[in-house]
Short mmCIF file of C-alpha atoms and ligand atoms in Angstrom, two decimals:
data_model
loop_
_atom_site.label_atom_id
_atom_site.label_comp_id
_atom_site.label_asym_id
_atom_site.label_seq_id
_atom_site.Cartn_x
_atom_site.Cartn_y
_atom_site.Cartn_z
CA UNK A 1 -13.52 14.09 1.84
CA UNK A 2 -10.90 14.53 -0.83
CA UNK A 3 -7.63 12.60 -1.02
CA UNK A 4 -4.59 14.28 -2.53
CA UNK A 5 -1.28 12.56 -3.27
CA UNK A 6 1.94 14.51 -2.84
CA UNK A 7 4.98 12.94 -4.53
CA UNK A 8 8.04 12.73 -2.29
CA UNK A 9 11.59 11.49 -2.81
CA UNK A 10 11.90 9.25 -5.86
CA UNK A 11 8.68 7.22 -5.72
CA UNK A 12 6.87 7.88 -2.41
CA UNK A 13 3.38 9.28 -2.02
CA UNK A 14 2.28 11.28 1.01
CA UNK A 15 -1.51 11.03 1.13
CA UNK A 16 -3.50 14.01 2.37
CA UNK A 17 -7.08 13.50 3.55
CA UNK A 18 -8.92 16.77 3.43
CA UNK A 19 -12.34 18.13 4.18
CA UNK A 20 -13.37 21.71 4.79
CA UNK A 21 -10.28 23.58 5.94
CA UNK A 22 -8.50 20.61 7.51
CA UNK A 23 -5.97 18.04 6.34
CA UNK A 24 -4.59 14.80 7.79
CA UNK A 25 -1.27 13.56 6.40
CA UNK A 26 -0.47 9.87 6.02
CA UNK A 27 3.21 8.83 6.20
CA UNK A 28 4.89 12.21 5.72
CA UNK A 29 8.44 11.07 5.01
CA UNK A 30 9.34 14.66 4.19
CA UNK A 31 7.75 17.76 5.76
CA UNK A 32 8.56 20.09 2.85
CA UNK A 33 5.88 19.10 0.32
CA UNK A 34 3.25 19.06 3.08
CA UNK A 35 4.24 22.48 4.42
CA UNK A 36 4.21 23.90 0.89
CA UNK A 37 0.78 22.41 0.23
CA UNK A 38 -0.60 23.85 3.48
CA UNK A 39 0.86 27.27 2.68
CA UNK A 40 -0.52 27.30 -0.88
CA UNK A 41 -3.96 25.97 -0.01
CA UNK A 42 -4.48 27.85 3.23
CA UNK A 43 -5.58 24.58 4.86
CA UNK A 44 -4.72 23.53 8.38
CA UNK A 45 -3.04 20.31 9.49
CA UNK A 46 -5.26 18.32 11.89
CA UNK A 47 -3.45 14.99 12.32
CA UNK A 48 -0.59 12.78 11.21
CA UNK A 49 -1.14 9.07 10.58
CA UNK A 50 1.76 6.62 10.35
CA UNK A 51 1.77 3.05 9.06
CA UNK A 52 5.28 1.99 10.11
CA UNK A 53 8.59 3.30 11.35
CA UNK A 54 10.69 3.54 8.17
CA UNK A 55 12.25 6.99 7.62
CA UNK A 56 10.68 7.48 4.19
CA UNK A 57 7.32 7.40 6.04
CA UNK A 58 8.19 9.23 9.26
CA UNK A 59 11.07 11.59 8.37
CA UNK A 60 8.84 14.66 8.08
CA UNK A 61 6.98 14.23 11.36
CA UNK A 62 9.34 16.30 13.52
CA UNK A 63 9.39 19.12 10.97
CA UNK A 64 5.59 19.21 10.83
CA UNK A 65 5.23 19.10 14.62
CA UNK A 66 7.62 22.05 14.90
CA UNK A 67 4.95 24.18 13.22
CA UNK A 68 1.71 22.29 13.93
CA UNK A 69 0.74 20.80 17.30
CA UNK A 70 -1.30 17.86 16.06
CA UNK A 71 -1.87 14.30 17.29
CA UNK A 72 0.35 11.62 15.73
CA UNK A 73 -1.35 8.26 15.26
CA UNK A 74 0.97 5.29 14.83
CA UNK A 75 1.43 1.58 15.44
CA UNK A 76 1.66 0.61 19.11
CA UNK A 77 4.05 -2.17 18.14
CA UNK A 78 6.80 0.09 16.79
CA UNK A 79 9.08 2.66 18.36
CA UNK A 80 8.27 6.01 16.74
CA UNK A 81 9.13 8.66 19.33
CA UNK A 82 6.62 11.27 18.09
CA UNK A 83 3.61 8.95 18.27
CA UNK A 84 1.01 10.39 20.65
CA UNK A 85 -1.80 7.89 19.96
CA UNK A 86 -0.48 4.30 19.78
CA UNK A 87 -2.87 2.08 17.86
CA UNK A 88 -3.78 -1.61 18.07
CA UNK A 89 -5.65 -3.88 15.71
CA UNK A 90 -9.36 -3.03 15.67
CA UNK A 91 -8.93 0.47 17.10
CA UNK A 92 -10.87 3.31 15.50
CA UNK A 93 -9.19 6.60 14.63
CA UNK A 94 -11.62 9.49 14.85
CA UNK A 95 -10.73 12.53 12.80
CA UNK A 96 -13.61 14.92 13.57
CA UNK A 97 -12.05 17.83 11.65
CA UNK A 98 -12.31 15.89 8.41
CA UNK A 99 -15.41 13.97 9.50
CA UNK A 100 -13.72 10.63 9.03
CA UNK A 101 -13.23 7.54 11.12
CA UNK A 102 -10.74 4.86 10.15
CA UNK A 103 -10.33 1.32 11.40
CA UNK A 104 -6.87 0.01 12.25
CA UNK A 105 -5.77 -3.31 10.75
CA UNK A 106 -2.59 -5.03 11.91
CA UNK A 107 -0.58 -6.05 8.85
CA UNK A 108 2.81 -7.34 10.05
CA UNK A 109 5.33 -8.52 7.48
CA UNK A 110 7.18 -5.56 5.93
CA UNK A 111 7.82 -4.47 9.52
CA UNK A 112 6.74 -6.21 12.70
CA UNK A 113 4.20 -3.61 13.79
CA UNK A 114 2.96 -2.29 10.43
CA UNK A 115 -0.66 -1.12 10.49
CA UNK A 116 -3.14 -0.09 7.78
CA UNK A 117 -6.07 2.33 8.03
CA UNK A 118 -9.44 1.62 6.44
CA UNK A 119 -12.54 3.77 6.11
CA UNK A 120 -14.83 5.54 3.62
CA UNK A 121 -13.89 2.99 0.92
CA UNK A 122 -10.21 3.96 1.25
CA UNK A 123 -7.32 1.85 2.50
CA UNK A 124 -3.98 3.36 3.53
CA UNK A 125 -1.70 0.38 3.42
CA UNK A 126 1.79 1.89 3.55
CA UNK A 127 4.35 -0.64 2.30
CA UNK A 128 2.17 -3.77 2.66
CA UNK A 129 0.21 -3.91 -0.60
CA UNK A 130 1.54 -2.25 -3.76
CA UNK A 131 0.17 -2.10 -7.29
CA UNK A 132 0.70 -5.66 -8.54
CA UNK A 133 3.14 -6.29 -5.68
CA UNK A 134 3.77 -6.21 -1.95
CA UNK A 135 6.37 -4.91 0.47
CA UNK A 136 9.64 -6.67 1.18
CA UNK A 137 9.90 -8.79 4.30
CA UNK A 138 12.26 -6.71 6.42
CA UNK A 139 11.10 -7.84 9.85
CA UNK A 140 8.26 -10.30 9.47
CA UNK A 141 7.87 -13.77 7.99
CA UNK A 142 6.25 -14.88 4.75
CA UNK A 143 3.43 -16.47 6.79
CA UNK A 144 2.75 -13.16 8.52
CA UNK A 145 2.78 -11.16 5.29
CA UNK A 146 0.52 -13.64 3.54
CA UNK A 147 -1.95 -13.46 6.44
CA UNK A 148 -1.78 -9.65 6.35
CA UNK A 149 -2.44 -9.54 2.60
CA UNK A 150 -5.38 -11.91 3.08
CA UNK A 151 -6.90 -9.49 5.60
CA UNK A 152 -6.62 -6.64 3.08
CA UNK A 153 -7.91 -8.85 0.25
CA UNK A 154 -11.04 -9.56 2.32
CA UNK A 155 -12.09 -5.89 2.30
CA UNK A 156 -14.84 -4.89 -0.16
CA UNK A 157 -13.66 -5.32 -3.76
CA UNK A 158 -14.36 -1.69 -4.65
CA UNK A 159 -11.95 -0.46 -1.96
CA UNK A 160 -9.40 2.07 -3.19
CA UNK A 161 -5.93 1.30 -1.85
CA UNK A 162 -3.55 4.21 -1.34
CA UNK A 163 -0.13 2.61 -1.05
CA UNK A 164 2.99 4.60 -0.29
CA UNK A 165 5.08 3.95 -3.42
CA UNK A 166 4.73 4.17 -7.19
CA UNK A 167 6.06 0.69 -7.95
CA UNK A 168 3.25 -0.63 -10.15
CA UNK A 169 5.01 -0.69 -13.51
CA UNK A 170 8.10 -2.56 -12.36
CA UNK A 171 5.92 -4.92 -10.32
CA UNK A 172 3.92 -5.72 -13.45
CA UNK A 173 7.07 -6.94 -15.21
CA UNK A 174 7.46 -9.54 -12.47
CA UNK A 175 3.74 -10.38 -12.44
CA UNK A 176 3.91 -11.10 -16.17
CA UNK A 177 6.79 -13.51 -15.57
CA UNK A 178 4.58 -15.36 -13.08
CA UNK A 179 1.35 -15.24 -15.10
CA UNK A 180 2.13 -14.54 -18.78
CA UNK A 181 -1.35 -15.73 -19.83
CA UNK A 182 -3.35 -13.50 -17.48
CA UNK A 183 -5.33 -11.31 -19.89
CA UNK A 184 -6.43 -8.80 -17.23
CA UNK A 185 -2.79 -8.40 -16.27
CA UNK A 186 -1.79 -7.77 -19.89
CA UNK A 187 -4.52 -5.12 -20.21
CA UNK A 188 -3.38 -3.54 -16.99
CA UNK A 189 0.23 -3.47 -18.20
CA UNK A 190 -0.83 -1.39 -21.22
CA UNK A 191 -2.92 0.99 -19.16
CA UNK A 192 -0.15 1.45 -16.57
CA UNK A 193 2.46 2.04 -19.29
CA UNK A 194 0.25 4.76 -20.82
CA UNK A 195 -0.17 6.45 -17.42
CA UNK A 196 3.53 6.32 -16.62
CA UNK A 197 4.48 7.63 -20.08
CA UNK A 198 2.52 10.75 -19.09
CA UNK A 199 4.08 10.73 -15.62
CA UNK A 200 0.66 10.11 -14.08
CA UNK A 201 0.11 8.05 -10.90
CA UNK A 202 -1.19 4.47 -10.97
CA UNK A 203 -2.35 4.81 -7.35
CA UNK A 204 -4.97 4.57 -5.87
CA UNK A 205 -5.32 0.91 -6.70
CA UNK A 206 -8.67 -0.86 -6.88
CA UNK A 207 -8.80 -3.99 -4.76
CA UNK A 208 -10.77 -5.93 -7.38
CA UNK A 209 -8.04 -5.24 -9.94
CA UNK A 210 -5.35 -6.33 -7.48
CA UNK A 211 -7.26 -9.56 -6.84
CA UNK A 212 -7.26 -10.22 -10.60
CA UNK A 213 -3.66 -9.25 -11.37
CA UNK A 214 -1.44 -9.10 -8.27
CA UNK A 215 0.40 -12.44 -7.98
CA UNK A 216 0.97 -11.92 -4.25
CA UNK A 217 -2.80 -11.98 -3.68
CA UNK A 218 -3.23 -14.94 -6.03
CA UNK A 219 -1.23 -17.64 -4.21
CA UNK A 220 -4.20 -20.02 -4.48
CA UNK A 221 -4.63 -19.61 -8.26
CA UNK A 222 -3.53 -22.77 -10.11
CA UNK A 223 -1.42 -20.80 -12.63
CA UNK A 224 0.41 -18.98 -9.83
CA UNK A 225 0.92 -22.16 -7.81
CA UNK A 226 2.31 -23.87 -10.92
CA UNK A 227 4.72 -21.01 -11.64
CA UNK A 228 5.97 -21.01 -8.04
CA UNK A 229 6.42 -24.81 -8.11
CA UNK A 230 8.41 -24.57 -11.37
CA UNK A 231 10.59 -21.91 -9.77
CA UNK A 232 11.03 -24.03 -6.63
CA UNK A 233 11.54 -27.24 -8.60
CA UNK A 234 9.13 -29.16 -6.37
CA UNK A 235 5.69 -29.32 -4.80
CA UNK A 236 4.56 -26.56 -2.47
CA UNK A 237 2.00 -27.16 0.22
CA UNK A 238 -0.19 -24.21 0.94
CA UNK A 239 -0.63 -20.62 -0.11
CA UNK A 240 1.90 -19.16 2.31
CA UNK A 241 4.63 -21.40 0.86
CA UNK A 242 3.66 -20.22 -2.61
CA UNK A 243 3.82 -16.66 -1.31
CA UNK A 244 7.29 -17.25 0.18
CA UNK A 245 8.63 -18.56 -3.14
CA UNK A 246 7.13 -15.61 -5.06
CA UNK A 247 8.58 -13.09 -2.62
CA UNK A 248 12.05 -14.65 -2.86
CA UNK A 249 11.76 -14.87 -6.66
CA UNK A 250 10.80 -11.18 -6.85
CA UNK A 251 13.77 -10.23 -4.64
CA UNK A 252 16.07 -11.71 -7.28
CA UNK A 253 14.10 -10.63 -10.34
ZN1 ZN B 1 8.82 0.76 4.44
FE1 FE B 2 8.53 2.90 2.07
#
């Protein structure tokens, strides 16, 4: 299987999973780049996978369905009218055309019903985990998002995470404010700056690198706890409180 990223809008990625002559599209917020890719490559759309209901992830579904009658996999906990296969935590998505099966992981926080897909060493995490960051809490609580991130963090360290936005460089500026002494983070900042200078993507992410540099996965690290407590001006009890302070801090950064 090959995974191709199509840029969309200002900073979205639509991920295409392809094998043989078939393609599955993850979070097609816009149908146009996908239709163009299919036309140029001569490949055939086999399925659409959705992580959550936001328009920059679902806006292209109707336009794709108008030309391709394919199943639409999506979270059972969200209202997305075009969904034909509603998914729950632990479900398996079988995509025989691209010889892939993916496991569904509930990751509420950014939205209430947000799901992620995991399989073949790849994680499609939508707006839950970003490079050196995480999604905003639009519908869920800090406790929920922290628990969701912990579930993703528990996947094998070599997992490649295909998030839906190119936010890594601006997230790193915040991460450096939290952990200015993190040497892996400083190295990553240089590498990411070099990639972005050439307009190259920083995604997919590697989970091991996120564990070492993403402050939102590091809410148990003494340096991160200390930074959050300085920001809060008092003691914090527990990782999800640290997470809540970081998330609020980032919102105002
Ligand atoms: Zn979103
Ligand atoms: Fe988004």
